[in-house]
Short mmCIF file of C-alpha atoms in Angstrom, two decimals:
data_model
loop_
_atom_site.label_atom_id
_atom_site.label_comp_id
_atom_site.label_asym_id
_atom_site.label_seq_id
_atom_site.Cartn_x
_atom_site.Cartn_y
_atom_site.Cartn_z
CA MET A 1 59.20 3.83 38.76
CA ALA A 2 57.95 5.71 35.64
CA THR A 3 54.51 7.23 35.94
CA ARG A 4 51.88 6.13 33.46
CA SER A 5 50.95 8.96 31.10
CA GLN A 6 47.36 10.08 31.03
CA PRO A 7 45.49 9.94 27.72
CA LYS A 8 45.03 13.32 25.99
CA LEU A 9 41.62 14.87 26.48
CA LEU A 10 40.22 15.72 22.93
CA ALA A 11 36.67 17.04 23.90
CA GLN A 12 34.35 17.40 26.85
CA GLY A 13 30.68 18.16 27.00
CA LYS A 14 28.63 20.50 29.15
CA PRO A 15 28.65 20.00 33.03
CA ARG A 16 25.90 17.77 34.24
CA THR A 17 24.80 16.48 37.66
CA THR A 18 22.82 13.31 38.50
CA GLU A 19 20.19 12.80 41.14
CA GLY A 20 21.77 12.34 44.63
CA SER A 21 25.05 13.92 43.59
CA SER A 22 26.12 17.56 43.56
CA ARG A 23 29.49 16.91 41.86
CA PRO A 24 29.27 17.83 38.23
CA TRP A 25 30.58 15.43 35.42
CA ARG A 26 30.99 15.69 31.64
CA VAL A 27 31.03 13.49 28.64
CA ARG A 28 34.73 13.25 27.72
CA LEU A 29 36.61 12.08 24.66
CA TYR A 30 40.19 10.78 25.00
CA ALA A 31 42.84 10.04 22.44
CA PRO A 32 44.47 6.56 22.50
CA SER A 33 46.72 6.06 25.46
CA ASN A 34 50.11 4.30 25.31
CA GLY A 35 49.88 0.76 24.11
CA SER A 36 46.39 1.22 22.67
CA ASN A 37 44.93 2.31 19.43
CA LYS A 38 41.36 2.96 20.62
CA TYR A 39 39.72 6.28 21.30
CA GLN A 40 37.62 6.29 24.41
CA VAL A 41 34.39 8.16 25.25
CA PHE A 42 33.33 8.25 28.97
CA PHE A 43 29.85 9.31 30.09
CA LYS A 44 27.18 8.25 32.54
CA ALA A 45 23.86 6.58 31.79
CA PRO A 46 20.79 5.50 33.77
CA ALA A 47 21.04 1.93 35.05
CA GLY A 48 17.32 1.37 35.73
CA ASP A 49 14.44 2.33 37.96
CA GLY A 50 15.78 3.71 41.26
CA GLU A 51 19.43 2.55 40.48
CA PRO A 52 22.27 5.06 40.47
CA TRP A 53 23.74 6.04 37.18
CA LYS A 54 26.56 3.85 35.91
CA ARG A 55 29.77 4.95 34.32
CA VAL A 56 29.99 3.93 30.62
CA LEU A 57 32.95 3.55 28.39
CA ARG A 58 32.62 3.38 24.54
CA ARG A 59 35.67 2.68 22.37
CA ALA A 60 36.20 3.67 18.73
CA ALA A 61 38.86 2.76 16.20
CA SER A 62 39.01 6.18 14.66
CA GLU A 63 38.71 9.79 15.87
CA GLU A 64 35.76 10.35 13.40
CA GLU A 65 33.78 7.48 14.93
CA ALA A 66 34.77 8.55 18.51
CA ARG A 67 33.50 12.09 17.93
CA ARG A 68 30.37 10.63 16.45
CA ILE A 69 29.79 8.62 19.62
CA PHE A 70 30.58 11.70 21.75
CA ALA A 71 27.98 13.76 19.83
CA GLN A 72 25.43 10.98 20.12
CA ALA A 73 25.98 10.78 23.84
CA GLU A 74 25.59 14.54 24.33
CA ALA A 75 22.46 14.65 22.27
CA ALA A 76 20.92 11.60 24.05
CA LEU A 77 21.55 13.17 27.49
CA ASP A 78 20.08 16.43 26.34
CA THR A 79 16.93 14.77 25.02
CA GLU A 80 16.78 12.00 27.70
CA SER A 81 16.90 9.35 24.94
CA GLU A 82 18.90 6.17 24.50
CA THR A 83 22.65 6.61 24.85
CA PRO A 84 25.08 5.05 22.43
CA VAL A 85 25.25 1.29 22.85
CA GLY A 86 28.26 -0.87 22.92
CA ALA A 87 30.01 -2.57 20.00
CA ASP A 88 28.38 -5.93 20.91
CA ILE A 89 24.85 -4.57 20.60
CA ARG A 90 25.69 -2.67 17.45
CA ALA A 91 27.03 -5.88 15.83
CA ALA A 92 23.92 -7.78 16.79
CA ARG A 93 21.66 -5.19 14.97
CA THR A 94 21.77 -6.82 11.59
CA ILE A 95 19.74 -6.26 8.47
CA ARG A 96 17.65 -9.16 9.58
CA MET A 97 16.78 -7.42 12.87
CA LEU A 98 16.11 -4.22 10.91
CA GLY A 99 13.72 -6.08 8.70
CA GLU A 100 11.77 -7.28 11.71
CA GLU A 101 11.59 -3.77 13.05
CA TYR A 102 10.46 -2.59 9.56
CA LEU A 103 7.60 -5.04 9.44
CA LYS A 104 6.57 -4.18 12.99
CA ASP A 105 6.73 -0.45 12.09
CA SER A 106 4.53 -1.07 9.10
CA ILE A 107 1.91 -2.85 11.12
CA GLU A 108 1.93 0.01 13.64
CA ARG A 109 1.36 2.43 10.74
CA GLY A 110 -1.79 0.56 9.82
CA LYS A 111 -0.67 -0.92 6.55
CA GLN A 112 -3.13 -3.36 4.94
CA PRO A 113 -2.47 -7.16 4.95
CA ARG A 114 -1.81 -7.29 1.21
CA THR A 115 0.78 -4.58 1.55
CA MET A 116 2.30 -6.48 4.52
CA GLU A 117 2.52 -9.57 2.50
CA GLN A 118 4.29 -7.87 -0.34
CA ARG A 119 6.83 -6.25 2.00
CA GLU A 120 7.46 -9.55 3.81
CA SER A 121 7.89 -11.39 0.49
CA ARG A 122 10.45 -8.94 -0.78
CA LEU A 123 12.23 -9.14 2.49
CA ASN A 124 12.36 -12.92 2.59
CA ALA A 125 13.01 -13.52 -1.17
CA HIS A 126 15.59 -10.77 -1.89
CA ILE A 127 16.97 -8.85 1.03
CA LEU A 128 17.59 -11.27 3.85
CA PRO A 129 19.12 -14.05 1.77
CA THR A 130 21.67 -11.57 0.36
CA ILE A 131 22.64 -9.24 3.25
CA GLY A 132 20.63 -10.45 6.22
CA ASP A 133 23.63 -11.04 8.50
CA VAL A 134 25.27 -7.64 7.71
CA PRO A 135 25.39 -5.34 10.69
CA VAL A 136 23.31 -2.19 9.94
CA THR A 137 26.29 0.01 10.94
CA LYS A 138 28.27 -1.57 8.14
CA TRP A 139 25.51 -1.44 5.48
CA ARG A 140 26.87 0.17 2.34
CA VAL A 141 25.86 0.65 -1.23
CA GLU A 142 27.66 -2.42 -2.44
CA HIS A 143 25.29 -4.44 -0.24
CA SER A 144 22.27 -2.75 -1.74
CA ARG A 145 23.61 -3.45 -5.32
CA LYS A 146 23.87 -7.25 -4.47
CA VAL A 147 20.17 -7.13 -3.43
CA MET A 148 19.15 -5.45 -6.62
CA GLU A 149 21.29 -7.90 -8.66
CA LYS A 150 19.56 -10.86 -7.06
CA GLY A 151 16.17 -9.24 -7.60
CA SER A 152 16.78 -8.66 -11.22
CA LYS A 153 16.93 -12.47 -11.78
CA THR A 154 13.25 -12.82 -10.84
CA LEU A 155 11.72 -9.33 -11.07
CA PHE A 156 11.38 -8.65 -14.69
CA SER A 157 9.08 -5.57 -14.46
CA GLN A 158 10.30 -2.07 -13.89
CA ARG A 159 7.68 -1.57 -11.19
CA GLY A 160 8.94 -4.68 -9.34
CA ARG A 161 12.47 -3.39 -9.25
CA GLU A 162 11.29 0.04 -8.14
CA ASP A 163 9.35 -1.49 -5.31
CA LEU A 164 12.47 -3.44 -4.19
CA ARG A 165 14.60 -0.29 -4.17
CA GLY A 166 11.83 1.60 -2.43
CA GLN A 167 11.73 -0.99 0.41
CA LEU A 168 15.47 -0.62 0.84
CA ALA A 169 15.00 3.12 1.02
CA ALA A 170 12.30 2.67 3.66
CA MET A 171 14.56 0.38 5.74
CA ARG A 172 17.32 3.00 5.48
CA LYS A 173 15.00 5.73 6.72
CA LEU A 174 13.96 3.57 9.65
CA ALA A 175 17.65 2.77 10.41
CA TRP A 176 18.37 6.51 10.60
CA ARG A 177 15.39 7.06 12.82
CA LEU A 178 16.34 4.34 15.20
CA GLY A 179 19.85 5.57 15.42
CA TRP A 180 21.24 2.24 14.13
CA LEU A 181 22.95 3.86 11.11
CA ASP A 182 24.76 7.09 10.97
CA ARG A 183 22.91 9.67 8.96
CA ALA A 184 26.19 10.56 7.16
CA VAL A 185 26.13 7.06 5.63
CA ASP A 186 23.78 6.45 2.69
CA PRO A 187 23.74 2.80 1.60
CA LEU A 188 21.74 3.75 -1.53
CA ASP A 189 23.87 6.60 -2.64
CA GLY A 190 24.78 5.91 -6.27
CA LEU A 191 22.38 2.94 -6.59
CA GLU A 192 20.68 3.46 -9.88
CA ILE A 193 18.17 1.14 -11.63
CA GLY A 194 17.49 1.10 -15.31
CA ARG A 195 14.91 3.70 -16.39
CA ALA A 196 11.89 2.59 -18.33
CA THR A 197 11.21 4.06 -21.73
CA VAL A 198 8.34 6.46 -21.56
CA HIS A 199 6.34 8.56 -24.02
CA HIS A 200 7.43 12.18 -24.38
CA GLY A 201 5.31 14.20 -21.85
CA ALA A 202 4.32 11.13 -19.85
CA THR A 203 5.37 10.08 -16.33
CA ALA A 204 6.73 6.58 -15.51
CA GLN A 205 3.22 5.69 -14.25
CA TYR A 206 1.51 6.59 -17.50
CA VAL A 207 -0.96 3.83 -18.76
CA ASP A 208 -0.48 3.34 -22.48
CA PRO A 209 -3.86 3.98 -24.33
CA ARG A 210 -3.43 0.47 -25.86
CA LEU A 211 -3.90 -0.89 -22.35
CA ARG A 212 -7.26 0.86 -21.86
CA PRO A 213 -10.08 -1.38 -23.30
CA GLU A 214 -12.73 -0.17 -25.67
CA THR A 215 -16.28 0.10 -24.49
CA ARG A 216 -17.47 -2.58 -26.97
CA GLN A 217 -14.99 -4.99 -25.39
CA VAL A 218 -16.20 -4.21 -21.89
CA ARG A 219 -19.79 -4.87 -23.00
CA ALA A 220 -18.87 -8.16 -24.80
CA MET A 221 -17.08 -9.55 -21.68
CA ALA A 222 -20.03 -8.59 -19.48
CA ALA A 223 -22.50 -10.21 -21.84
CA ALA A 224 -20.45 -13.32 -21.93
CA ALA A 225 -20.26 -13.45 -18.20
CA ASP A 226 -24.11 -13.09 -18.05
CA ARG A 227 -24.38 -16.14 -20.35
CA LEU A 228 -21.80 -18.33 -18.66
CA CYS A 229 -22.45 -17.42 -15.02
CA GLY A 230 -26.19 -16.91 -15.09
CA PRO A 231 -28.89 -19.39 -13.95
CA ASP A 232 -29.00 -20.98 -17.31
CA GLY A 233 -25.27 -21.65 -17.38
CA THR A 234 -24.09 -25.35 -17.68
CA ASP A 235 -20.67 -25.07 -16.00
CA PRO A 236 -20.98 -25.29 -12.16
CA LEU A 237 -17.55 -23.62 -11.82
CA MET A 238 -19.01 -20.57 -13.49
CA THR A 239 -22.40 -20.40 -11.91
CA ARG A 240 -20.65 -20.25 -8.50
CA LEU A 241 -20.30 -16.57 -9.33
CA PRO A 242 -23.73 -15.16 -10.22
CA LEU A 243 -23.91 -11.59 -11.38
CA PHE A 244 -20.36 -11.79 -12.67
CA GLY A 245 -21.44 -9.86 -15.70
CA THR A 246 -22.84 -7.16 -13.45
CA LYS A 247 -19.62 -7.01 -11.59
CA ILE A 248 -17.76 -6.46 -14.80
CA ARG A 249 -19.99 -3.57 -15.70
CA LEU A 250 -19.55 -2.08 -12.33
CA ALA A 251 -15.79 -2.16 -12.79
CA GLY A 252 -15.91 -0.92 -16.41
CA PHE A 253 -18.48 1.97 -15.84
CA GLY A 254 -17.65 2.77 -12.18
CA GLY A 255 -13.89 2.18 -11.84
CA LEU A 256 -14.07 0.41 -8.53
CA ARG A 257 -11.04 -1.73 -7.49
CA LEU A 258 -11.57 -5.41 -7.11
CA GLY A 259 -11.50 -5.31 -3.34
CA GLU A 260 -14.15 -2.47 -3.46
CA GLN A 261 -16.28 -4.44 -5.83
CA ASN A 262 -16.22 -7.51 -3.51
CA ALA A 263 -16.98 -5.38 -0.41
CA LEU A 264 -20.16 -3.79 -1.78
CA ARG A 265 -23.27 -4.48 0.19
CA ALA A 266 -27.07 -3.87 -0.24
CA ILE A 267 -26.84 -0.76 1.99
CA ASP A 268 -24.01 0.87 -0.04
CA VAL A 269 -26.25 1.45 -3.07
CA PHE A 270 -28.29 4.68 -3.20
CA PHE A 271 -30.78 4.10 -5.96
CA ASP A 272 -32.64 7.38 -5.47
CA GLN A 273 -29.35 9.38 -5.90
CA GLY A 274 -27.90 7.21 -8.62
CA TYR A 275 -24.51 6.21 -7.04
CA VAL A 276 -22.81 3.61 -4.80
CA HIS A 277 -21.10 4.63 -1.69
CA VAL A 278 -17.53 3.14 -1.67
CA ASN A 279 -16.56 2.64 1.99
CA GLY A 280 -14.69 -0.65 2.33
CA SER A 281 -12.59 -3.29 0.72
CA TRP A 282 -12.64 -7.09 0.89
CA ILE A 283 -9.27 -8.23 2.13
CA THR A 284 -8.01 -11.82 1.86
CA PRO A 285 -4.80 -12.31 3.77
CA ARG A 286 -2.68 -15.41 3.27
CA ARG A 287 -3.37 -18.28 5.61
CA ALA A 288 -6.16 -16.13 7.25
CA PRO A 289 -9.93 -15.69 6.63
CA GLY A 290 -11.01 -12.71 4.65
CA PHE A 291 -12.55 -9.64 6.24
CA ARG A 292 -13.98 -6.28 5.26
CA GLY A 293 -11.38 -3.57 5.86
CA PRO A 294 -11.02 0.10 5.05
CA VAL A 295 -11.11 1.48 1.57
CA LYS A 296 -7.72 2.23 -0.04
CA ASN A 297 -6.20 5.54 1.33
CA HIS A 298 -9.15 5.62 3.75
CA THR A 299 -10.94 7.81 1.27
CA LEU A 300 -14.69 7.41 1.07
CA HIS A 301 -16.18 8.28 -2.22
CA GLU A 302 -19.34 8.11 -4.37
CA VAL A 303 -19.43 6.70 -7.85
CA PRO A 304 -22.33 7.32 -10.33
CA LEU A 305 -23.52 4.37 -12.35
CA PRO A 306 -25.75 4.09 -15.44
CA ASN A 307 -29.39 3.70 -14.65
CA SER A 308 -29.63 0.49 -16.47
CA LEU A 309 -26.97 -1.03 -14.18
CA MET A 310 -28.39 0.53 -10.94
CA ARG A 311 -32.05 -0.35 -11.41
CA GLY A 312 -31.95 -2.96 -14.01
CA GLU A 313 -29.30 -5.30 -12.37
CA LEU A 314 -28.48 -4.14 -8.81
CA LEU A 315 -31.93 -3.34 -7.62
CA PRO A 316 -33.41 -6.90 -7.78
CA ARG A 317 -30.32 -8.21 -6.05
CA VAL A 318 -30.60 -5.69 -3.18
CA ALA A 319 -34.32 -6.27 -2.81
CA VAL A 320 -33.77 -10.03 -2.30
CA LEU A 321 -30.92 -9.46 0.20
CA LEU A 322 -33.32 -7.15 2.28
CA GLY A 323 -35.93 -9.97 2.33
CA LEU A 324 -38.22 -8.41 -0.27
CA PRO A 325 -39.41 -9.71 -3.58
CA ALA A 326 -37.13 -9.03 -6.54
CA ASP A 327 -39.84 -6.85 -8.10
CA ALA A 328 -40.62 -4.91 -4.97
CA ALA A 329 -41.49 -1.17 -5.32
CA LEU A 330 -38.53 1.15 -5.22
CA GLN A 331 -39.85 3.13 -2.19
CA ARG A 332 -40.31 -0.05 -0.24
CA MET A 333 -36.81 -1.13 -1.00
CA LEU A 334 -35.39 2.37 -0.12
CA ASN A 335 -37.21 2.28 3.27
CA ALA A 336 -35.68 -1.24 4.03
CA GLN A 337 -32.19 0.06 3.12
CA GLU A 338 -32.59 3.10 5.42
CA GLU A 339 -33.91 1.03 8.30
CA GLU A 340 -30.84 -1.16 8.10
CA ARG A 341 -28.50 1.80 7.96
CA GLN A 342 -30.18 3.43 10.97
CA ARG A 343 -30.02 0.13 12.93
CA ARG A 344 -26.35 -0.05 12.42
CA ALA A 345 -25.83 3.57 13.16
CA ALA A 346 -27.63 3.09 16.53
CA LEU A 347 -25.42 0.15 17.38
CA ALA A 348 -22.35 2.11 16.46
CA GLN A 349 -23.27 4.94 18.86
CA ARG A 350 -23.28 2.50 21.77
CA GLU A 351 -19.62 1.59 21.09
CA ARG A 352 -16.68 3.41 22.72
CA ASP A 353 -14.99 3.73 19.32
CA ARG A 354 -16.23 7.09 18.02
CA SER A 355 -14.98 6.25 14.52
CA LEU A 356 -17.77 3.65 13.97
CA ALA A 357 -20.80 4.54 11.83
CA TRP A 358 -23.40 2.71 9.72
CA TRP A 359 -20.95 1.98 6.96
CA ASN A 360 -18.09 0.49 8.97
CA TYR A 361 -19.95 -1.09 11.98
CA PRO A 362 -18.43 -4.64 12.28
CA VAL A 363 -20.71 -7.37 11.10
CA PRO A 364 -19.77 -11.09 10.85
CA PRO A 365 -18.92 -11.73 7.19
CA LYS A 366 -21.43 -14.56 7.04
CA ASP A 367 -24.19 -12.21 8.05
CA GLU A 368 -23.28 -9.30 5.61
CA LEU A 369 -25.51 -8.31 2.73
CA TRP A 370 -22.90 -8.92 0.01
CA LEU A 371 -23.85 -8.06 -3.60
CA PHE A 372 -21.34 -10.45 -5.17
CA VAL A 373 -20.67 -13.82 -3.55
CA ASP A 374 -19.28 -17.26 -4.21
CA THR A 375 -22.33 -19.38 -3.76
CA VAL A 376 -20.33 -22.17 -2.11
CA THR A 377 -18.93 -19.98 0.71
CA GLY A 378 -21.48 -17.31 0.84
CA LEU A 379 -18.62 -14.77 0.91
CA PRO A 380 -16.94 -12.54 -1.59
CA VAL A 381 -14.86 -14.49 -4.01
CA LYS A 382 -11.09 -14.84 -3.47
CA PRO A 383 -9.00 -12.92 -6.04
CA GLU A 384 -7.50 -16.12 -7.38
CA MET A 385 -10.84 -17.70 -8.17
CA HIS A 386 -12.08 -14.37 -9.55
CA ASN A 387 -9.21 -14.11 -12.06
CA GLU A 388 -9.43 -17.81 -13.11
CA ARG A 389 -13.15 -17.30 -13.88
CA TRP A 390 -12.29 -14.06 -15.78
CA HIS A 391 -9.90 -15.84 -18.04
CA ARG A 392 -12.54 -18.46 -18.85
CA VAL A 393 -14.83 -15.62 -19.97
CA ARG A 394 -12.05 -14.01 -21.92
CA ALA A 395 -11.35 -17.30 -23.73
CA TRP A 396 -15.00 -17.73 -24.53
CA VAL A 397 -15.22 -14.22 -26.12
CA GLU A 398 -12.11 -14.86 -28.06
CA GLU A 399 -13.63 -17.92 -29.67
CA ASN A 400 -17.24 -16.93 -30.06
CA ASP A 401 -17.03 -13.11 -30.54
CA PRO A 402 -13.58 -12.50 -32.08
CA ASP A 403 -14.54 -8.96 -33.32
CA ASN A 404 -14.73 -7.84 -29.63
CA ALA A 405 -11.95 -10.27 -28.26
CA TRP A 406 -10.42 -8.98 -25.07
CA PRO A 407 -6.60 -8.60 -25.62
CA ARG A 408 -4.55 -10.97 -23.44
CA THR A 409 -2.26 -8.10 -22.66
CA ILE A 410 -5.07 -6.34 -20.79
CA VAL A 411 -5.87 -7.61 -17.33
CA TYR A 412 -9.14 -7.36 -15.32
CA ARG A 413 -8.03 -4.27 -13.33
CA ASN A 414 -7.68 -2.35 -16.54
CA LEU A 415 -11.46 -2.07 -16.54
CA ARG A 416 -10.72 0.85 -14.09
CA HIS A 417 -8.66 2.55 -16.79
CA HIS A 418 -11.60 2.20 -19.16
CA ALA A 419 -13.95 3.83 -16.49
CA ALA A 420 -11.56 6.75 -16.02
CA THR A 421 -10.75 7.59 -19.62
CA LYS A 422 -13.31 6.13 -22.12
CA TRP A 423 -16.37 6.55 -19.81
CA PHE A 424 -15.94 9.36 -17.20
CA HIS A 425 -13.63 11.60 -19.07
CA GLU A 426 -14.61 11.07 -22.82
CA GLU A 427 -18.19 9.87 -22.76
CA LEU A 428 -19.49 11.90 -19.78
CA GLY A 429 -16.99 14.82 -20.36
CA GLU A 430 -15.99 15.12 -16.69
CA PRO A 431 -12.78 16.98 -15.90
CA TRP A 432 -9.88 15.13 -14.38
CA GLU A 433 -10.61 16.59 -10.89
CA VAL A 434 -14.04 14.99 -10.96
CA VAL A 435 -12.56 11.67 -12.35
CA ALA A 436 -10.15 11.54 -9.43
CA GLN A 437 -13.00 11.96 -6.96
CA TYR A 438 -14.88 9.10 -8.62
CA LEU A 439 -11.88 6.85 -8.42
CA GLY A 440 -10.98 7.68 -4.84
CA ASP A 441 -7.54 8.85 -6.05
CA LYS A 442 -5.47 12.01 -5.79
CA LEU A 443 -5.58 14.26 -8.80
CA THR A 444 -1.83 13.98 -9.34
CA THR A 445 -2.10 10.19 -9.46
CA VAL A 446 -4.89 10.32 -12.13
CA LEU A 447 -2.96 12.89 -14.19
CA ASN A 448 0.26 10.69 -13.97
CA HIS A 449 -1.73 7.66 -15.19
CA TYR A 450 -3.77 9.19 -18.05
CA VAL A 451 -2.52 12.54 -19.19
CA ARG A 452 0.45 13.25 -21.47
CA ALA A 453 1.69 16.86 -21.67
CA GLY A 454 1.36 18.06 -25.27
CA GLU A 455 -0.95 15.18 -26.31
CA ASP A 456 -3.69 17.56 -27.40
CA ALA A 457 -1.39 19.74 -29.35
CA LEU A 458 0.00 16.62 -31.03
CA ARG A 459 -3.58 15.55 -31.99
CA ASP A 460 -4.28 18.96 -33.48
CA SER A 461 -1.18 18.94 -35.53
CA VAL A 462 -1.96 15.57 -36.91
CA ASP A 463 -5.48 16.68 -37.91
CA LYS A 464 -4.14 19.79 -39.59
CA LEU A 465 -1.54 17.78 -41.57
CA ALA A 466 -4.22 15.21 -42.61
CA ARG A 467 -6.16 17.96 -44.42
CA ARG A 468 -3.19 19.07 -46.50
#
């Protein structure tokens, strides 16, 4: 009888011994035997707590794949991490499963609810319907192109397409980290998206000066909101948001984000020092009640405001919230503020969480001292209602004060751009480093948004030519 030939040994790893055995063994890679076209990788792996190690066989269709499994097994045994899984498990690890891991990883990284909603929406709307059933090991650039093609039918902005590609890149990075995708495979290699046209010397994030409102327009919108939302207003839909004009001035001359505006409380305003302490953001997740969460980037910052806004508009509101008459003396109101801060600080010291302080000690939303509320709910207004009322004010200004009409192309959040450029930088003469501190942003972010290289030189040249 003919003897069966042994498969050829192509590679073997370092000698190893397992607990309870003194006989060494190695990870071994064999070429296909007679009658087979599969390469074979043999090694041992832990079976469970207290159980002896079991012998594992992994097959591969090519020598390249087999050597990759061999290297993974050696590395896993060296680092005591997970050894290469079988083909059935690799096939079950689809893009859909990777998407679930991506969302879970995002939550563990502390991403905010709005960010999570956006990531989940992109996943469900564009990625999963297109390549959700593709195994991660077989994810290639043609699959990524299909996702972008589908997204281009509903994402018309350059930023939206960049966000979709960015999410694919983040999922690719996670797949590499989990070991689900070989690092030699890049499913985004060669995936290009159309580049937006930008001004010379500007970045892709540059905010066109035409999208930065003029100070006269900010004042006109705030005055109109005072009239429509004040106590003498006749529309109950508008009077639900008292101090809406004050809120507009706060955005236009302080640069606070909408969530930061909504999260301001009586104890966050420092009248004796002339600034507000920005330390939180009002967050409204879908299908869940709103709550006061951390400020963006977890960066606390102070924002100076005009005295007319601080003492003329915010001070009476703060006094009433603290149980004092609206015309209470300043010192009396400052004392009441400090008492409340000290009370919260004392409560925070009793907690095990050492990160708690007066400004982030948890208080039920109904019991907070909110500056700006929806009078029906007693809570900060939802962004959707805020924007609807904003457009009502804009329409009123367009009809009744056309010289200062707010352009429809400029949205509410662009009040922040006015604060950064027209107010802080131009009116107050603050350098960009200081503007970045007031906005709670990185300096590079502010420069990318508002500064064009060579813009000053261009302006000088235009002035010189105008005199010739």
